[in-house]
Amino acid sequence: NVIILRVAIKDTKPTTKERGVTVNILELKAAIKRTGMSMNEFLSRAEITPSTWSRRMTGKSEMTLDEMRRIIEVLNLSENAIRTIFFS
């Protein structure tokens, strides 16, 4: 089964409009696991606190574009992986 979470993504600039992005949580977690990093190491490198990550993964708060950029960088995601994880 695939778990898909619909979240609104906000840029860190207050004037930027929100837009919805679908995050494939299972694919994101699989990408993290493939790196061999622990979740704590991933979150530290992505500069995301565990409580913030939990809120993002449960849809209780919105992921920012800056967080997406850091996740993509830390995981070294290909264009295809980015599409699969964030825009499928």
Coordinates of N, CA and C in Angstrom, one line a residue:
N1 N 0.8 -1.2 0.0 CA 0.0 0.0 0.0 C 0.9 1.2 0.0
V2 N 0.4 2.2 -0.7 CA 1.1 3.5 -0.8 C 0.3 4.5 0.1
I3 N 1.1 5.2 1.0 CA 0.5 6.3 1.8 C 0.8 7.6 1.1
I4 N -0.2 8.4 0.8 CA 0.0 9.7 0.2 C -0.6 10.7 1.1
L5 N 0.2 11.8 1.3 CA -0.2 12.9 2.2 C -0.3 14.1 1.4
R6 N -1.4 14.8 1.4 CA -1.6 16.1 0.7 C -1.2 17.2 1.6
V7 N -0.2 18.0 1.3 CA 0.2 19.1 2.1 C 0.3 20.4 1.3
A8 N 0.2 21.5 1.9 CA 0.4 22.8 1.3 C 1.9 23.2 1.5
I9 N 2.5 23.6 0.4 CA 3.9 24.0 0.5 C 4.0 25.5 0.5
K10 N 4.7 26.1 1.4 CA 4.9 27.5 1.5 C 6.3 27.9 1.3
D11 N 6.6 28.8 0.5 CA 8.0 29.3 0.4 C 8.2 30.1 1.7
T12 N 9.5 30.3 2.1 CA 9.8 31.0 3.3 C 9.5 32.5 3.2
K13 N 9.3 33.0 2.0 CA 9.0 34.4 1.8 C 7.5 34.6 2.0
P14 N 7.1 35.6 2.8 CA 5.7 35.8 3.2 C 4.8 36.2 2.0
T15 N 5.4 36.7 0.9 CA 4.5 37.1 -0.2 C 4.3 36.0 -1.2
T16 N 4.9 34.9 -1.1 CA 4.7 33.8 -2.0 C 3.4 33.1 -1.7
K17 N 2.6 32.7 -2.7 CA 1.4 32.0 -2.6 C 1.6 30.6 -2.2
E18 N 0.7 30.0 -1.5 CA 0.7 28.5 -1.2 C 0.3 27.8 -2.4
R19 N 0.8 26.5 -2.5 CA 0.3 25.6 -3.5 C 0.4 24.2 -3.0
G20 N -0.6 23.4 -3.3 CA -0.6 22.0 -2.8 C 0.4 21.1 -3.5
V21 N 1.0 20.3 -2.7 CA 2.0 19.3 -3.2 C 1.6 18.0 -2.6
T22 N 1.6 17.0 -3.3 CA 1.3 15.6 -2.8 C 2.7 15.0 -2.4
V23 N 2.8 14.6 -1.2 CA 4.1 13.9 -0.7 C 3.8 12.4 -0.6
N24 N 4.6 11.6 -1.3 CA 4.4 10.2 -1.1 C 5.4 9.8 0.1
I25 N 4.8 9.6 1.2 CA 5.5 9.3 2.4 C 6.3 8.1 2.4
L26 N 5.7 7.0 1.8 CA 6.5 5.7 1.8 C 7.7 5.9 0.9
E27 N 7.6 6.6 -0.2 CA 8.8 6.8 -1.1 C 9.8 7.7 -0.4
L28 N 9.3 8.7 0.3 CA 10.3 9.5 1.0 C 11.0 8.8 2.1
K29 N 10.3 8.0 2.8 CA 11.0 7.2 3.9 C 11.9 6.1 3.3
A30 N 11.5 5.6 2.1 CA 12.4 4.6 1.4 C 13.7 5.3 0.9
A31 N 13.6 6.5 0.4 CA 14.7 7.2 0.0 C 15.7 7.5 1.1
I32 N 15.1 7.8 2.3 CA 15.9 8.1 3.5 C 16.7 6.8 3.9
K33 N 15.9 5.7 3.9 CA 16.5 4.4 4.3 C 17.6 4.0 3.3
R34 N 17.4 4.2 2.0 CA 18.4 3.8 1.0 C 19.8 4.6 1.2
T35 N 19.8 5.7 1.9 CA 21.0 6.4 2.1 C 21.8 5.8 3.2
G36 N 21.2 4.9 4.1 CA 21.9 4.3 5.2 C 21.9 5.2 6.4
M37 N 21.3 6.4 6.3 CA 21.3 7.3 7.4 C 20.2 6.9 8.4
S38 N 20.4 7.1 9.7 CA 19.4 7.0 10.6 C 18.4 8.2 10.5
M39 N 17.2 8.1 11.0 CA 16.3 9.2 10.9 C 16.8 10.4 11.6
N40 N 17.5 10.2 12.7 CA 18.1 11.3 13.5 C 19.1 12.0 12.7
E41 N 20.0 11.2 12.0 CA 21.1 11.8 11.2 C 20.5 12.6 10.0
F42 N 19.5 12.0 9.3 CA 18.8 12.7 8.2 C 18.2 14.0 8.7
L43 N 17.5 14.0 9.8 CA 16.8 15.2 10.3 C 17.8 16.3 10.6
S44 N 18.9 15.8 11.2 CA 20.0 16.8 11.6 C 20.6 17.4 10.4
R45 N 20.9 16.6 9.3 CA 21.5 17.1 8.1 C 20.5 18.0 7.4
A46 N 19.2 17.7 7.4 CA 18.2 18.5 6.8 C 17.7 19.7 7.6
E47 N 18.3 19.8 8.8 CA 18.0 20.9 9.8 C 16.5 20.9 10.0
I48 N 15.9 19.8 10.3 CA 14.5 19.7 10.7 C 14.4 19.0 12.0
T49 N 13.7 19.6 13.0 CA 13.5 18.9 14.3 C 12.6 17.7 14.2
P50 N 12.8 16.8 15.1 CA 11.9 15.6 15.1 C 10.4 16.0 15.3
S51 N 10.1 17.0 16.1 CA 8.7 17.4 16.3 C 8.2 18.1 15.0
T52 N 9.0 18.9 14.3 CA 8.6 19.4 13.0 C 8.3 18.3 12.0
W53 N 9.2 17.4 11.9 CA 9.0 16.3 11.0 C 7.7 15.5 11.3
S54 N 7.5 15.3 12.5 CA 6.2 14.6 12.9 C 5.0 15.3 12.4
R55 N 5.0 16.6 12.6 CA 3.9 17.5 12.2 C 3.7 17.5 10.7
R56 N 4.9 17.5 10.0 CA 4.8 17.4 8.5 C 4.3 16.1 8.0
M57 N 4.7 15.0 8.6 CA 4.3 13.7 8.1 C 2.9 13.3 8.5
T58 N 2.3 14.0 9.5 CA 0.9 13.7 9.8 C 0.0 14.8 9.2
G59 N 0.6 15.7 8.5 CA -0.3 16.8 7.9 C -0.8 17.8 8.8
K60 N -0.2 17.9 10.0 CA -0.7 18.9 11.0 C -0.1 20.3 10.7
S61 N 1.0 20.3 9.9 CA 1.5 21.6 9.5 C 2.1 21.5 8.2
E62 N 2.4 22.6 7.5 CA 2.9 22.7 6.2 C 4.4 22.6 6.0
M63 N 4.8 21.8 5.0 CA 6.2 21.8 4.7 C 6.6 23.0 3.9
T64 N 7.7 23.6 4.2 CA 8.1 24.8 3.4 C 9.0 24.4 2.2
L65 N 9.1 25.3 1.2 CA 9.9 25.0 0.1 C 11.4 24.8 0.5
D66 N 11.8 25.6 1.5 CA 13.1 25.5 2.0 C 13.4 24.1 2.6
E67 N 12.4 23.5 3.3 CA 12.5 22.2 3.8 C 12.6 21.2 2.7
M68 N 11.8 21.4 1.6 CA 11.9 20.5 0.5 C 13.3 20.5 -0.2
R69 N 13.8 21.7 -0.3 CA 15.1 21.9 -0.9 C 16.2 21.2 -0.1
R70 N 16.1 21.3 1.2 CA 17.1 20.6 2.1 C 17.0 19.1 2.0
I71 N 15.7 18.6 2.0 CA 15.5 17.2 1.9 C 16.1 16.7 0.6
I72 N 15.8 17.4 -0.5 CA 16.3 17.0 -1.9 C 17.8 17.0 -1.9
E73 N 18.4 18.0 -1.3 CA 19.9 18.1 -1.2 C 20.5 17.0 -0.4
V74 N 20.0 16.8 0.8 CA 20.5 15.8 1.8 C 20.4 14.4 1.2
L75 N 19.3 14.1 0.5 CA 19.0 12.8 -0.1 C 19.6 12.6 -1.5
N76 N 20.1 13.8 -2.0 CA 20.7 13.8 -3.4 C 19.7 13.1 -4.4
L77 N 18.5 13.6 -4.4 CA 17.4 13.0 -5.2 C 17.5 13.4 -6.6
S78 N 17.3 12.4 -7.5 CA 17.2 12.7 -8.9 C 15.9 13.4 -9.3
E79 N 15.9 13.9 -10.5 CA 14.6 14.6 -10.9 C 13.4 13.6 -10.8
N80 N 13.7 12.4 -11.3 CA 12.6 11.3 -11.2 C 12.2 11.1 -9.8
A81 N 13.1 11.0 -8.9 CA 12.8 10.7 -7.5 C 12.0 11.9 -6.9
I82 N 12.4 13.1 -7.3 CA 11.7 14.3 -6.8 C 10.2 14.3 -7.2
R83 N 10.0 13.9 -8.5 CA 8.7 13.9 -9.0 C 7.9 12.8 -8.3
T84 N 8.5 11.6 -8.1 CA 7.8 10.5 -7.5 C 7.5 10.8 -6.0
I85 N 8.4 11.5 -5.3 CA 8.1 11.8 -3.9 C 7.2 13.0 -3.7
F86 N 7.5 14.0 -4.4 CA 6.7 15.3 -4.1 C 5.6 15.6 -5.1
F87 N 5.6 15.0 -6.2 CA 4.6 15.5 -7.2 C 3.9 14.3 -7.9
S88 N 3.7 13.2 -7.2 CA 3.1 12.0 -7.8 C 1.6 12.0 -7.6

